[in-house]
Each structure stands twice: as structure tokens, then as C-alpha cells.
Amino acid sequence: MGLSIGQVAERTGLSVHALRFYEREGLLADPVRRESNGRRVYTEDDVDWLAMCIKFRSSGMPLDTIRRYTDLVRQGAGNEADRLELLRSHRAAVEAQIRDLENCLAVITHKVTIYEEHLADGTAYCLWVPPEQQTDPAAW
Amino acid sequence: MGLSIGQVAERTGLSVHALRFYEREGLLADPVRRESNGRRVYTEDDVDWLAMCIKFRSSGMPLDTIRRYTDLVRQGAGNEADRLELLRSHRAAVEAQIRDLENCLAVITHKVTIYEEHLADGTAYCLWVPPEQQTDPAAW
DNA sequence: ACTTGACCTAGACAGCGCTCTAGCTCTTAG
DNA sequence: CTAAGAGCTAGAGCGCTGTCTAGGTCAAGT
């Protein structure tokens, strides 16, 4: 039933180093149980929790904030409003990030289009001919 | 017509430190011109170029890749296909990033919804009562 | 003359998030 | 009996992206 750190690494995609690091950093709801010999034994819940941490991380939540969330959960019932606030503000941050990326994407796509046209109609190699065009931002 | 580093910092939102750093790192198409006293004089084109760099950066392109792109542009006409490839692969990376974020967003929104319901119907403070629920991932 | 403020260079330092090393213990297989 | 392989701790190191400091120049205002 219990999982070794290696198995958890395999399932989560985190390295064993990262798993120990996350634990030291207080990102796990409770310090992982140990066998008599001191080895870590993870539960499925631990893996689920880690999966959530990974979602948080990969959406840009700093470890510090994950730790704050973890602390709230560890403290138990009574602070659900705080957790909600943290989640909501992260959601807003993610939404902002997506908007920002979409904006960047539009710019990049525009540039891709310009280059595709240049290359398709063979004008690419003429760009340098009229010196003025060398500094035309569209040709960057 | 020329802009001081301070003015460029103000327009771009980059710090003067970052501007000098970017220049040292070779992110500017040409090393910025200087006044006789050694002070940098930026053109509007420099600002446009920086704006593009900022788009690249904020969509996750590493400085290293921006430098490679800059090098291509600096080399002049003839390598448009390389530039296009770089742009396309970055576009793909940005699209992947957006998909990933949207996935995370769904998870976070789901958690927000759960907490909102808990708080709305007053079950929040009862979560700890039956011990089994203490480890229910939905209550995290 | 003096102060202020913007600028300069070179290079040290910082924060984040891991990653790796050294030196050890245990367990298991051959 | 031994060697391999997984795990352990403490702590050093790293890659990236800036940020800041020290020590200096220069121009303008008072």
C-alpha cells in the first residue's frame, strides 16, 4: 500500500531530490511517514497532494504560496475562507497569465505570418536592398 | 530625438539596470549609440525592439534564445528561414503553455467551486467531524 | 563652489527552484 | 561474503534573470 520515494518520483515526474526538497520546504500536509529504517513511505493521498502541488507550481504559484496553502490545510477546519481567498487570487493570476500569453501569441503569430509571406513570395532576399527597409520593424 | 536610458526605462518598464544588462547580454540588434560623454542614446527602433524582447521574455523565451534571434537579425538578410523556424517553435511552446495553464485553471476553478459551496451551505466547519473526511482530497 | 541627479563600468550579490555530492545505512541477489 | 542498488541527511552548487554597490564622470541649478 505504501509507496517508496522512487515510486512516487516515477508517478509524479518529480525527482527524488525534489520530493525530499518539497518535504523539507513544508509542502506536504504532514511529514511523510517512515519505515522503521527511516525510509519514507508515501500514501496515495500524498501522491494526490503532490499532483495538486504540481498543478499549482506549473501555473506559476511560488513554493512559498503553496506552503501557505499547505499550512492552512494542516491547521484543519475553520480557515476555509482563507484557503478560498488564496485559491481565488491564484485563479485570477492564472487568468491574467493566459491573457498575457494570448497577447504574446498574437504578436508572434503575426511575425510568423510576415516571415512566411516573405519566404513564400521570394521577397525575403530583397529586404536588404533598399536600406530603409533594413530597419523596418516588420522585417525583424 | 534620441532617448536616455532613463526615458527608455520609463517607456518599456524595464529598469535601467535591466537595460544595461540586456545590452551586455547581446539582446540589442546593435550596441546602443553613445553620446560623446559615453551615455547611451536610444532610438525609437531600439524601443520597438525592446518591446518585442519583452513580449518574447514574458512568453517564456529564455534570454539565450532571444540572443540567437537577435544574432540572426544582426547577420542580415538570408537567414529568414532560420528566424521563421525559431519563431514557429516558440509559438508552439507558447500554445503548449496556454493549454497547460488552461488545464491548471480548470483544476483551480474546481477547487474554488468546492470551497464556495462549503462556505455557502455552512458545511465547512463540520468537515473535521467525521475523521474519514479529514483526508478527503475534495476538502483540501 | 557645491549639491543634486542622471549616467557610466565592473563586478558582487540575490532569489527561486531545484540538483548534486559526500558519506552513510539497509536490503537483496548472486 | 560481497556487490549493487535504493534510501538517508546535511549542505554545497547551479542556472537563470536580474538587482545592487562602489566608485567615478558630467551637466545644470543655487
mmCIF file of C-alpha atoms (C1' of nucleotides) in Angstrom:
data_model
loop_
_atom_site.group_PDB
_atom_site.id
_atom_site.type_symbol
_atom_site.label_atom_id
_atom_site.label_comp_id
_atom_site.label_asym_id
_atom_site.label_seq_id
_atom_site.Cartn_x
_atom_site.Cartn_y
_atom_site.Cartn_z
ATOM 1 C CA MET A 1 0.000 0.000 0.000
ATOM 2 C CA GLY A 2 2.809 2.405 0.851
ATOM 3 C CA LEU A 3 4.998 3.821 -1.871
ATOM 4 C CA SER A 4 8.728 4.390 -1.842
ATOM 5 C CA ILE A 5 10.178 7.709 -2.807
ATOM 6 C CA GLY A 6 11.349 6.194 -6.079
ATOM 7 C CA GLN A 7 7.863 5.035 -6.967
ATOM 8 C CA VAL A 8 6.429 8.432 -6.150
ATOM 9 C CA ALA A 9 9.096 10.062 -8.266
ATOM 10 C CA GLU A 10 8.106 7.868 -11.148
ATOM 11 C CA ARG A 11 4.409 8.614 -10.769
ATOM 12 C CA THR A 12 4.643 12.305 -10.213
ATOM 13 C CA GLY A 13 7.514 13.068 -12.525
ATOM 14 C CA LEU A 14 9.339 14.850 -9.733
ATOM 15 C CA SER A 15 12.868 13.737 -8.945
ATOM 16 C CA VAL A 16 13.574 12.051 -5.628
ATOM 17 C CA HIS A 17 15.643 15.109 -4.839
ATOM 18 C CA ALA A 18 12.700 17.357 -5.496
ATOM 19 C CA LEU A 19 10.458 15.179 -3.357
ATOM 20 C CA ARG A 20 12.790 15.451 -0.376
ATOM 21 C CA PHE A 21 13.188 19.130 -1.062
ATOM 22 C CA TYR A 22 9.425 19.693 -1.129
ATOM 23 C CA GLU A 23 9.097 17.897 2.151
ATOM 24 C CA ARG A 24 11.824 19.971 3.776
ATOM 25 C CA GLU A 25 10.089 23.059 2.459
ATOM 26 C CA GLY A 26 6.903 22.057 4.207
ATOM 27 C CA LEU A 27 4.839 21.455 1.100
ATOM 28 C CA LEU A 28 3.428 18.166 2.310
ATOM 29 C CA ALA A 29 0.403 18.237 4.525
ATOM 30 C CA ASP A 30 2.171 16.040 7.051
ATOM 31 C CA PRO A 31 5.796 14.954 7.137
ATOM 32 C CA VAL A 32 5.854 11.673 5.300
ATOM 33 C CA ARG A 33 5.673 8.554 7.442
ATOM 34 C CA ARG A 34 8.784 6.470 7.736
ATOM 35 C CA GLU A 35 9.576 2.814 7.928
ATOM 36 C CA SER A 36 11.493 1.642 10.962
ATOM 37 C CA ASN A 37 14.685 2.095 8.949
ATOM 38 C CA GLY A 38 13.904 5.710 8.263
ATOM 39 C CA ARG A 39 12.761 5.376 4.674
ATOM 40 C CA ARG A 40 9.836 7.397 3.514
ATOM 41 C CA VAL A 41 6.521 5.699 2.900
ATOM 42 C CA TYR A 42 4.073 7.681 0.810
ATOM 43 C CA THR A 43 0.348 7.117 0.619
ATOM 44 C CA GLU A 44 -1.900 7.588 -2.371
ATOM 45 C CA ASP A 45 -3.155 10.741 -0.705
ATOM 46 C CA ASP A 46 0.397 12.046 -0.656
ATOM 47 C CA VAL A 47 0.602 11.434 -4.379
ATOM 48 C CA ASP A 48 -2.697 13.236 -4.909
ATOM 49 C CA TRP A 49 -1.485 16.128 -2.839
ATOM 50 C CA LEU A 50 1.739 16.279 -4.802
ATOM 51 C CA ALA A 51 -0.209 16.228 -8.037
ATOM 52 C CA MET A 52 -2.060 19.270 -6.804
ATOM 53 C CA CYS A 53 1.191 20.971 -5.841
ATOM 54 C CA ILE A 54 2.479 20.286 -9.319
ATOM 55 C CA LYS A 55 -0.587 21.934 -10.802
ATOM 56 C CA PHE A 56 -0.022 24.917 -8.583
ATOM 57 C CA ARG A 57 3.633 25.091 -9.478
ATOM 58 C CA SER A 58 3.141 24.709 -13.169
ATOM 59 C CA SER A 59 0.637 27.511 -13.104
ATOM 60 C CA GLY A 60 3.237 29.738 -11.539
ATOM 61 C CA MET A 61 2.416 29.575 -7.863
ATOM 62 C CA PRO A 62 5.619 30.086 -5.876
ATOM 63 C CA LEU A 63 6.624 27.431 -3.367
ATOM 64 C CA ASP A 64 6.044 29.973 -0.660
ATOM 65 C CA THR A 65 2.388 30.290 -1.510
ATOM 66 C CA ILE A 66 1.971 26.542 -1.768
ATOM 67 C CA ARG A 67 3.446 26.357 1.698
ATOM 68 C CA ARG A 68 0.935 28.876 2.979
ATOM 69 C CA TYR A 69 -1.895 26.857 1.490
ATOM 70 C CA THR A 70 -0.451 23.698 2.992
ATOM 71 C CA ASP A 71 -0.258 25.358 6.389
ATOM 72 C CA LEU A 72 -3.901 26.315 6.181
ATOM 73 C CA VAL A 73 -4.933 22.779 5.344
ATOM 74 C CA ARG A 74 -2.699 21.417 8.070
ATOM 75 C CA GLN A 75 -4.318 23.689 10.621
ATOM 76 C CA GLY A 76 -7.588 21.932 9.880
ATOM 77 C CA ALA A 77 -11.120 23.192 9.611
ATOM 78 C CA GLY A 78 -12.036 26.793 10.273
ATOM 79 C CA ASN A 79 -9.935 28.652 7.743
ATOM 80 C CA GLU A 80 -11.765 27.687 4.582
ATOM 81 C CA ALA A 81 -12.364 31.325 3.771
ATOM 82 C CA ASP A 82 -8.613 31.929 3.777
ATOM 83 C CA ARG A 83 -7.999 28.977 1.531
ATOM 84 C CA LEU A 84 -10.683 30.171 -0.815
ATOM 85 C CA GLU A 85 -9.175 33.605 -0.978
ATOM 86 C CA LEU A 86 -5.781 32.172 -1.782
ATOM 87 C CA LEU A 87 -7.247 29.977 -4.493
ATOM 88 C CA ARG A 88 -9.249 32.802 -5.975
ATOM 89 C CA SER A 89 -6.302 35.096 -6.148
ATOM 90 C CA HIS A 90 -4.237 32.413 -7.779
ATOM 91 C CA ARG A 91 -7.016 31.785 -10.249
ATOM 92 C CA ALA A 92 -7.006 35.448 -11.124
ATOM 93 C CA ALA A 93 -3.242 35.324 -11.594
ATOM 94 C CA VAL A 94 -3.538 32.347 -13.915
ATOM 95 C CA GLU A 95 -6.244 34.044 -15.926
ATOM 96 C CA ALA A 96 -4.070 37.100 -16.261
ATOM 97 C CA GLN A 97 -1.177 34.925 -17.337
ATOM 98 C CA ILE A 98 -3.301 33.302 -20.019
ATOM 99 C CA ARG A 99 -4.475 36.649 -21.322
ATOM 100 C CA ASP A 100 -0.921 37.848 -21.416
ATOM 101 C CA LEU A 101 0.255 34.772 -23.247
ATOM 102 C CA GLU A 102 -2.535 35.083 -25.761
ATOM 103 C CA ASN A 103 -1.463 38.594 -26.399
ATOM 104 C CA CYS A 104 2.110 37.485 -26.947
ATOM 105 C CA LEU A 105 0.894 34.685 -29.131
ATOM 106 C CA ALA A 106 -0.860 37.145 -31.393
ATOM 107 C CA VAL A 107 2.342 39.123 -31.801
ATOM 108 C CA ILE A 108 4.384 36.040 -32.519
ATOM 109 C CA THR A 109 1.853 34.679 -34.944
ATOM 110 C CA HIS A 110 1.878 37.982 -36.733
ATOM 111 C CA LYS A 111 5.623 37.772 -37.111
ATOM 112 C CA VAL A 112 5.403 34.187 -38.288
ATOM 113 C CA THR A 113 2.925 35.261 -40.925
ATOM 114 C CA ILE A 114 5.176 38.023 -42.153
ATOM 115 C CA TYR A 115 8.113 35.693 -42.494
ATOM 116 C CA GLU A 116 6.010 33.064 -44.188
ATOM 117 C CA GLU A 117 4.921 35.576 -46.761
ATOM 118 C CA HIS A 118 8.429 36.828 -47.307
ATOM 119 C CA LEU A 119 9.688 33.334 -47.835
ATOM 120 C CA ALA A 120 6.764 32.293 -49.994
ATOM 121 C CA ASP A 121 6.952 35.140 -52.484
ATOM 122 C CA GLY A 122 10.714 35.289 -52.530
ATOM 123 C CA THR A 123 10.944 38.839 -51.285
ATOM 124 C CA ALA A 124 12.993 37.693 -48.358
ATOM 125 C CA TYR A 125 16.309 38.098 -50.056
ATOM 126 C CA CYS A 126 15.485 41.572 -51.256
ATOM 127 C CA LEU A 127 14.806 43.013 -47.868
ATOM 128 C CA TRP A 128 18.239 44.409 -47.564
ATOM 129 C CA VAL A 129 18.243 46.104 -50.912
ATOM 130 C CA PRO A 130 16.534 49.361 -50.024
ATOM 131 C CA PRO A 131 18.452 50.422 -46.950
ATOM 132 C CA GLU A 132 15.408 51.987 -45.364
ATOM 133 C CA GLN A 133 13.797 48.606 -45.087
ATOM 134 C CA GLN A 134 16.649 47.236 -43.087
ATOM 135 C CA THR A 135 15.288 48.975 -40.078
ATOM 136 C CA ASP A 136 11.668 48.257 -40.759
ATOM 137 C CA PRO A 137 10.414 46.532 -37.666
ATOM 138 C CA ALA A 138 8.221 44.337 -39.822
ATOM 139 C CA ALA A 139 11.353 42.746 -41.231
ATOM 140 C CA TRP A 140 12.741 41.786 -37.851
ATOM 141 C CA MET B 1 15.062 62.542 -30.897
ATOM 142 C CA GLY B 2 17.393 60.204 -29.017
ATOM 143 C CA LEU B 3 16.286 58.807 -25.712
ATOM 144 C CA SER B 4 18.225 58.458 -22.498
ATOM 145 C CA ILE B 5 18.355 55.181 -20.667
ATOM 146 C CA GLY B 6 16.058 56.620 -18.036
ATOM 147 C CA GLN B 7 13.442 57.532 -20.615
ATOM 148 C CA VAL B 8 13.645 54.107 -22.164
ATOM 149 C CA ALA B 9 13.280 52.515 -18.742
ATOM 150 C CA GLU B 10 10.166 54.534 -18.194
ATOM 151 C CA ARG B 11 8.673 53.613 -21.554
ATOM 152 C CA THR B 12 9.490 49.951 -21.520
ATOM 153 C CA GLY B 13 9.008 49.256 -17.854
ATOM 154 C CA LEU B 14 12.465 47.703 -17.669
ATOM 155 C CA SER B 15 14.855 49.045 -15.054
ATOM 156 C CA VAL B 16 17.935 50.914 -16.185
ATOM 157 C CA HIS B 17 19.882 48.025 -14.729
ATOM 158 C CA ALA B 18 17.983 45.574 -16.854
ATOM 159 C CA LEU B 19 18.525 47.707 -19.933
ATOM 160 C CA ARG B 20 22.265 47.695 -19.446
ATOM 161 C CA PHE B 21 22.128 44.011 -18.642
ATOM 162 C CA TYR B 22 20.197 43.228 -21.823
ATOM 163 C CA GLU B 23 22.728 45.145 -23.833
ATOM 164 C CA ARG B 24 25.643 43.295 -22.243
ATOM 165 C CA GLU B 25 23.824 40.078 -22.997
ATOM 166 C CA GLY B 26 23.664 40.976 -26.650
ATOM 167 C CA LEU B 27 19.907 41.320 -26.881
ATOM 168 C CA LEU B 28 20.033 44.564 -28.788
ATOM 169 C CA ALA B 29 20.392 44.431 -32.507
ATOM 170 C CA ASP B 30 23.300 46.837 -32.343
ATOM 171 C CA PRO B 31 25.141 48.117 -29.298
ATOM 172 C CA VAL B 32 23.405 51.317 -28.400
ATOM 173 C CA ARG B 33 24.945 54.508 -29.732
ATOM 174 C CA ARG B 34 26.627 56.787 -27.259
ATOM 175 C CA GLU B 35 26.959 60.482 -26.787
ATOM 176 C CA SER B 36 30.455 61.879 -26.671
ATOM 177 C CA ASN B 37 30.353 61.536 -22.899
ATOM 178 C CA GLY B 38 29.608 57.839 -23.122
ATOM 179 C CA ARG B 39 25.929 57.994 -22.313
ATOM 180 C CA ARG B 40 23.587 55.740 -24.195
ATOM 181 C CA VAL B 41 21.280 57.217 -26.776
ATOM 182 C CA TYR B 42 18.373 55.025 -27.757
ATOM 183 C CA THR B 43 16.280 55.364 -30.866
ATOM 184 C CA GLU B 44 12.594 54.630 -31.261
ATOM 185 C CA ASP B 45 13.594 51.489 -33.107
ATOM 186 C CA ASP B 46 15.529 50.378 -30.065
ATOM 187 C CA VAL B 47 12.409 50.839 -28.009
ATOM 188 C CA ASP B 48 10.385 48.836 -30.515
ATOM 189 C CA TRP B 49 12.965 46.102 -30.467
ATOM 190 C CA LEU B 50 12.928 46.066 -26.678
ATOM 191 C CA ALA B 51 9.169 45.855 -26.701
ATOM 192 C CA MET B 52 9.488 42.767 -28.842
ATOM 193 C CA CYS B 53 12.088 41.310 -26.494
ATOM 194 C CA ILE B 54 9.720 41.912 -23.615
ATOM 195 C CA LYS B 55 6.989 40.019 -25.445
ATOM 196 C CA PHE B 56 9.384 37.180 -26.019
ATOM 197 C CA ARG B 57 10.514 37.151 -22.420
ATOM 198 C CA SER B 58 7.072 37.353 -20.946
ATOM 199 C CA SER B 59 6.028 34.427 -23.060
ATOM 200 C CA GLY B 60 8.854 32.406 -21.570
ATOM 201 C CA MET B 61 11.559 32.679 -24.182
ATOM 202 C CA PRO B 62 14.938 32.443 -22.441
ATOM 203 C CA LEU B 63 17.421 35.269 -22.939
ATOM 204 C CA ASP B 64 19.599 32.820 -24.750
ATOM 205 C CA THR B 65 17.029 32.253 -27.450
ATOM 206 C CA ILE B 66 16.342 35.944 -27.775
ATOM 207 C CA ARG B 67 20.053 36.374 -28.296
ATOM 208 C CA ARG B 68 20.032 33.756 -31.034
ATOM 209 C CA TYR B 69 17.180 35.562 -32.754
ATOM 210 C CA THR B 70 18.992 38.851 -32.370
ATOM 211 C CA ASP B 71 22.096 37.348 -33.889
ATOM 212 C CA LEU B 72 20.115 36.193 -36.897
ATOM 213 C CA VAL B 73 18.654 39.621 -37.437
ATOM 214 C CA ARG B 74 22.024 41.220 -36.968
ATOM 215 C CA GLN B 75 23.521 38.976 -39.613
ATOM 216 C CA GLY B 76 21.104 40.498 -42.071
ATOM 217 C CA ALA B 77 19.135 39.050 -44.934
ATOM 218 C CA GLY B 78 19.454 35.445 -45.964
ATOM 219 C CA ASN B 79 18.526 33.578 -42.825
ATOM 220 C CA GLU B 80 14.814 34.284 -42.779
ATOM 221 C CA ALA B 81 14.060 30.584 -42.787
ATOM 222 C CA ASP B 82 16.021 30.198 -39.550
ATOM 223 C CA ARG B 83 14.230 33.098 -37.948
ATOM 224 C CA LEU B 84 10.912 31.636 -39.021
ATOM 225 C CA GLU B 85 11.775 28.296 -37.536
ATOM 226 C CA LEU B 86 12.735 29.878 -34.251
ATOM 227 C CA LEU B 87 9.511 31.855 -34.178
ATOM 228 C CA ARG B 88 7.410 28.854 -35.046
ATOM 229 C CA SER B 89 8.923 26.732 -32.370
ATOM 230 C CA HIS B 90 8.406 29.460 -29.837
ATOM 231 C CA ARG B 91 4.828 29.819 -30.967
ATOM 232 C CA ALA B 92 4.323 26.122 -30.392
ATOM 233 C CA ALA B 93 5.835 26.464 -26.925
ATOM 234 C CA VAL B 94 3.503 29.324 -26.087
ATOM 235 C CA GLU B 95 0.497 27.395 -27.311
ATOM 236 C CA ALA B 96 1.517 24.454 -25.170
ATOM 237 C CA GLN B 97 1.929 26.757 -22.214
ATOM 238 C CA ILE B 98 -1.550 28.156 -22.706
ATOM 239 C CA ARG B 99 -3.064 24.696 -22.935
ATOM 240 C CA ASP B 100 -1.250 23.718 -19.773
ATOM 241 C CA LEU B 101 -2.425 26.792 -17.943
ATOM 242 C CA GLU B 102 -5.968 26.238 -19.038
ATOM 243 C CA ASN B 103 -5.772 22.764 -17.667
ATOM 244 C CA CYS B 104 -4.492 24.088 -14.354
ATOM 245 C CA LEU B 105 -7.143 26.742 -14.382
ATOM 246 C CA ALA B 106 -9.829 24.087 -14.609
ATOM 247 C CA VAL B 107 -8.425 22.306 -11.570
ATOM 248 C CA ILE B 108 -8.171 25.505 -9.579
ATOM 249 C CA THR B 109 -11.631 26.634 -10.559
ATOM 250 C CA HIS B 110 -12.969 23.289 -9.466
ATOM 251 C CA LYS B 111 -11.378 23.721 -6.060
ATOM 252 C CA VAL B 112 -12.718 27.245 -5.802
ATOM 253 C CA THR B 113 -16.186 25.925 -6.520
ATOM 254 C CA ILE B 114 -15.912 23.287 -3.835
ATOM 255 C CA TYR B 115 -14.842 25.795 -1.231
ATOM 256 C CA GLU B 116 -17.538 28.236 -2.271
ATOM 257 C CA GLU B 117 -20.146 25.560 -1.772
ATOM 258 C CA HIS B 118 -18.753 24.575 1.594
ATOM 259 C CA LEU B 119 -18.764 28.117 2.778
ATOM 260 C CA ALA B 120 -22.170 28.874 1.352
ATOM 261 C CA ASP B 121 -24.024 25.987 2.947
ATOM 262 C CA GLY B 122 -22.152 26.080 6.225
ATOM 263 C CA THR B 123 -20.726 22.596 5.966
ATOM 264 C CA ALA B 124 -17.239 23.984 6.150
ATOM 265 C CA TYR B 125 -16.956 23.865 9.871
ATOM 266 C CA CYS B 126 -18.186 20.304 10.047
ATOM 267 C CA LEU B 127 -15.589 18.869 7.766
ATOM 268 C CA TRP B 128 -13.432 17.702 10.582
ATOM 269 C CA VAL B 129 -16.170 15.956 12.485
ATOM 270 C CA PRO B 130 -16.121 12.580 10.737
ATOM 271 C CA PRO B 131 -12.433 11.702 10.750
ATOM 272 C CA GLU B 132 -12.648 9.979 7.384
ATOM 273 C CA GLN B 133 -13.389 13.285 5.737
ATOM 274 C CA GLN B 134 -10.257 14.833 7.052
ATOM 275 C CA THR B 135 -8.315 13.084 4.345
ATOM 276 C CA ASP B 136 -10.852 13.586 1.610
ATOM 277 C CA PRO B 137 -8.948 15.299 -1.172
ATOM 278 C CA ALA B 138 -12.064 17.286 -2.018
ATOM 279 C CA ALA B 139 -11.693 19.066 1.303
ATOM 280 C CA TRP B 140 -8.163 20.194 0.685
ATOM 281 C "C1'" DA C 1 31.937 76.449 -5.185
ATOM 282 C "C1'" DC C 2 28.730 72.964 -4.179
ATOM 283 C "C1'" DT C 3 24.996 69.919 -4.478
ATOM 284 C "C1'" DT C 4 21.960 67.083 -6.982
ATOM 285 C "C1'" DG C 5 20.766 63.779 -10.099
ATOM 286 C "C1'" DA C 6 21.356 61.110 -14.086
ATOM 287 C "C1'" DC C 7 24.594 58.436 -16.100
ATOM 288 C "C1'" DC C 8 28.898 55.240 -16.562
ATOM 289 C "C1'" DT C 9 31.615 50.382 -15.652
ATOM 290 C "C1'" DA C 10 32.817 46.174 -13.396
ATOM 291 C "C1'" DG C 11 31.539 43.019 -10.747
ATOM 292 C "C1'" DA C 12 29.325 41.207 -6.437
ATOM 293 C "C1'" DC C 13 25.011 39.570 -4.748
ATOM 294 C "C1'" DA C 14 20.208 37.751 -4.579
ATOM 295 C "C1'" DG C 15 16.011 34.844 -5.058
ATOM 296 C "C1'" DC C 16 13.994 30.932 -6.793
ATOM 297 C "C1'" DG C 17 13.772 26.182 -7.560
ATOM 298 C "C1'" DC C 18 15.831 22.717 -7.795
ATOM 299 C "C1'" DT C 19 20.087 19.334 -8.349
ATOM 300 C "C1'" DC C 20 24.014 17.122 -6.881
ATOM 301 C "C1'" DT C 21 27.671 15.364 -3.675
ATOM 302 C "C1'" DA C 22 29.653 13.107 0.228
ATOM 303 C "C1'" DG C 23 29.337 9.803 3.215
ATOM 304 C "C1'" DC C 24 26.433 6.763 5.362
ATOM 305 C "C1'" DT C 25 22.810 2.535 6.108
ATOM 306 C "C1'" DC C 26 19.898 -1.310 4.521
ATOM 307 C "C1'" DT C 27 18.271 -4.959 1.750
ATOM 308 C "C1'" DT C 28 18.610 -8.239 -1.729
ATOM 309 C "C1'" DA C 29 20.697 -11.149 -5.230
ATOM 310 C "C1'" DG C 30 24.402 -13.861 -6.685
ATOM 311 C "C1'" DC D 1 30.706 -12.679 1.567
ATOM 312 C "C1'" DT D 2 30.149 -9.269 -1.448
ATOM 313 C "C1'" DA D 3 28.435 -6.036 -4.556
ATOM 314 C "C1'" DA D 4 24.596 -3.465 -6.328
ATOM 315 C "C1'" DG D 5 21.013 -0.536 -5.721
ATOM 316 C "C1'" DA D 6 17.822 2.226 -3.236
ATOM 317 C "C1'" DG D 7 17.382 5.085 0.509
ATOM 318 C "C1'" DC D 8 19.025 8.571 4.169
ATOM 319 C "C1'" DT D 9 20.931 13.563 5.837
ATOM 320 C "C1'" DA D 10 23.251 17.869 5.545
ATOM 321 C "C1'" DG D 11 24.664 21.017 2.908
ATOM 322 C "C1'" DA D 12 27.023 22.838 -1.298
ATOM 323 C "C1'" DG D 13 26.287 24.247 -6.048
ATOM 324 C "C1'" DC D 14 23.893 25.786 -10.146
ATOM 325 C "C1'" DG D 15 21.169 28.185 -13.934
ATOM 326 C "C1'" DC D 16 18.584 31.975 -14.793
ATOM 327 C "C1'" DT D 17 17.429 36.635 -14.502
ATOM 328 C "C1'" DG D 18 18.023 40.256 -12.907
ATOM 329 C "C1'" DT D 19 19.439 43.894 -8.966
ATOM 330 C "C1'" DC D 20 22.542 46.440 -6.443
ATOM 331 C "C1'" DT D 21 27.046 48.514 -4.964
ATOM 332 C "C1'" DA D 22 31.252 51.002 -5.312
ATOM 333 C "C1'" DG D 23 33.445 54.360 -7.193
ATOM 334 C "C1'" DG D 24 33.528 57.587 -10.705
ATOM 335 C "C1'" DT D 25 32.052 61.372 -14.564
ATOM 336 C "C1'" DC D 26 29.370 65.091 -16.132
ATOM 337 C "C1'" DA D 27 25.859 68.963 -16.533
ATOM 338 C "C1'" DA D 28 22.763 72.076 -14.527
ATOM 339 C "C1'" DG D 29 20.903 74.818 -10.792
ATOM 340 C "C1'" DT D 30 21.619 77.844 -6.491
#
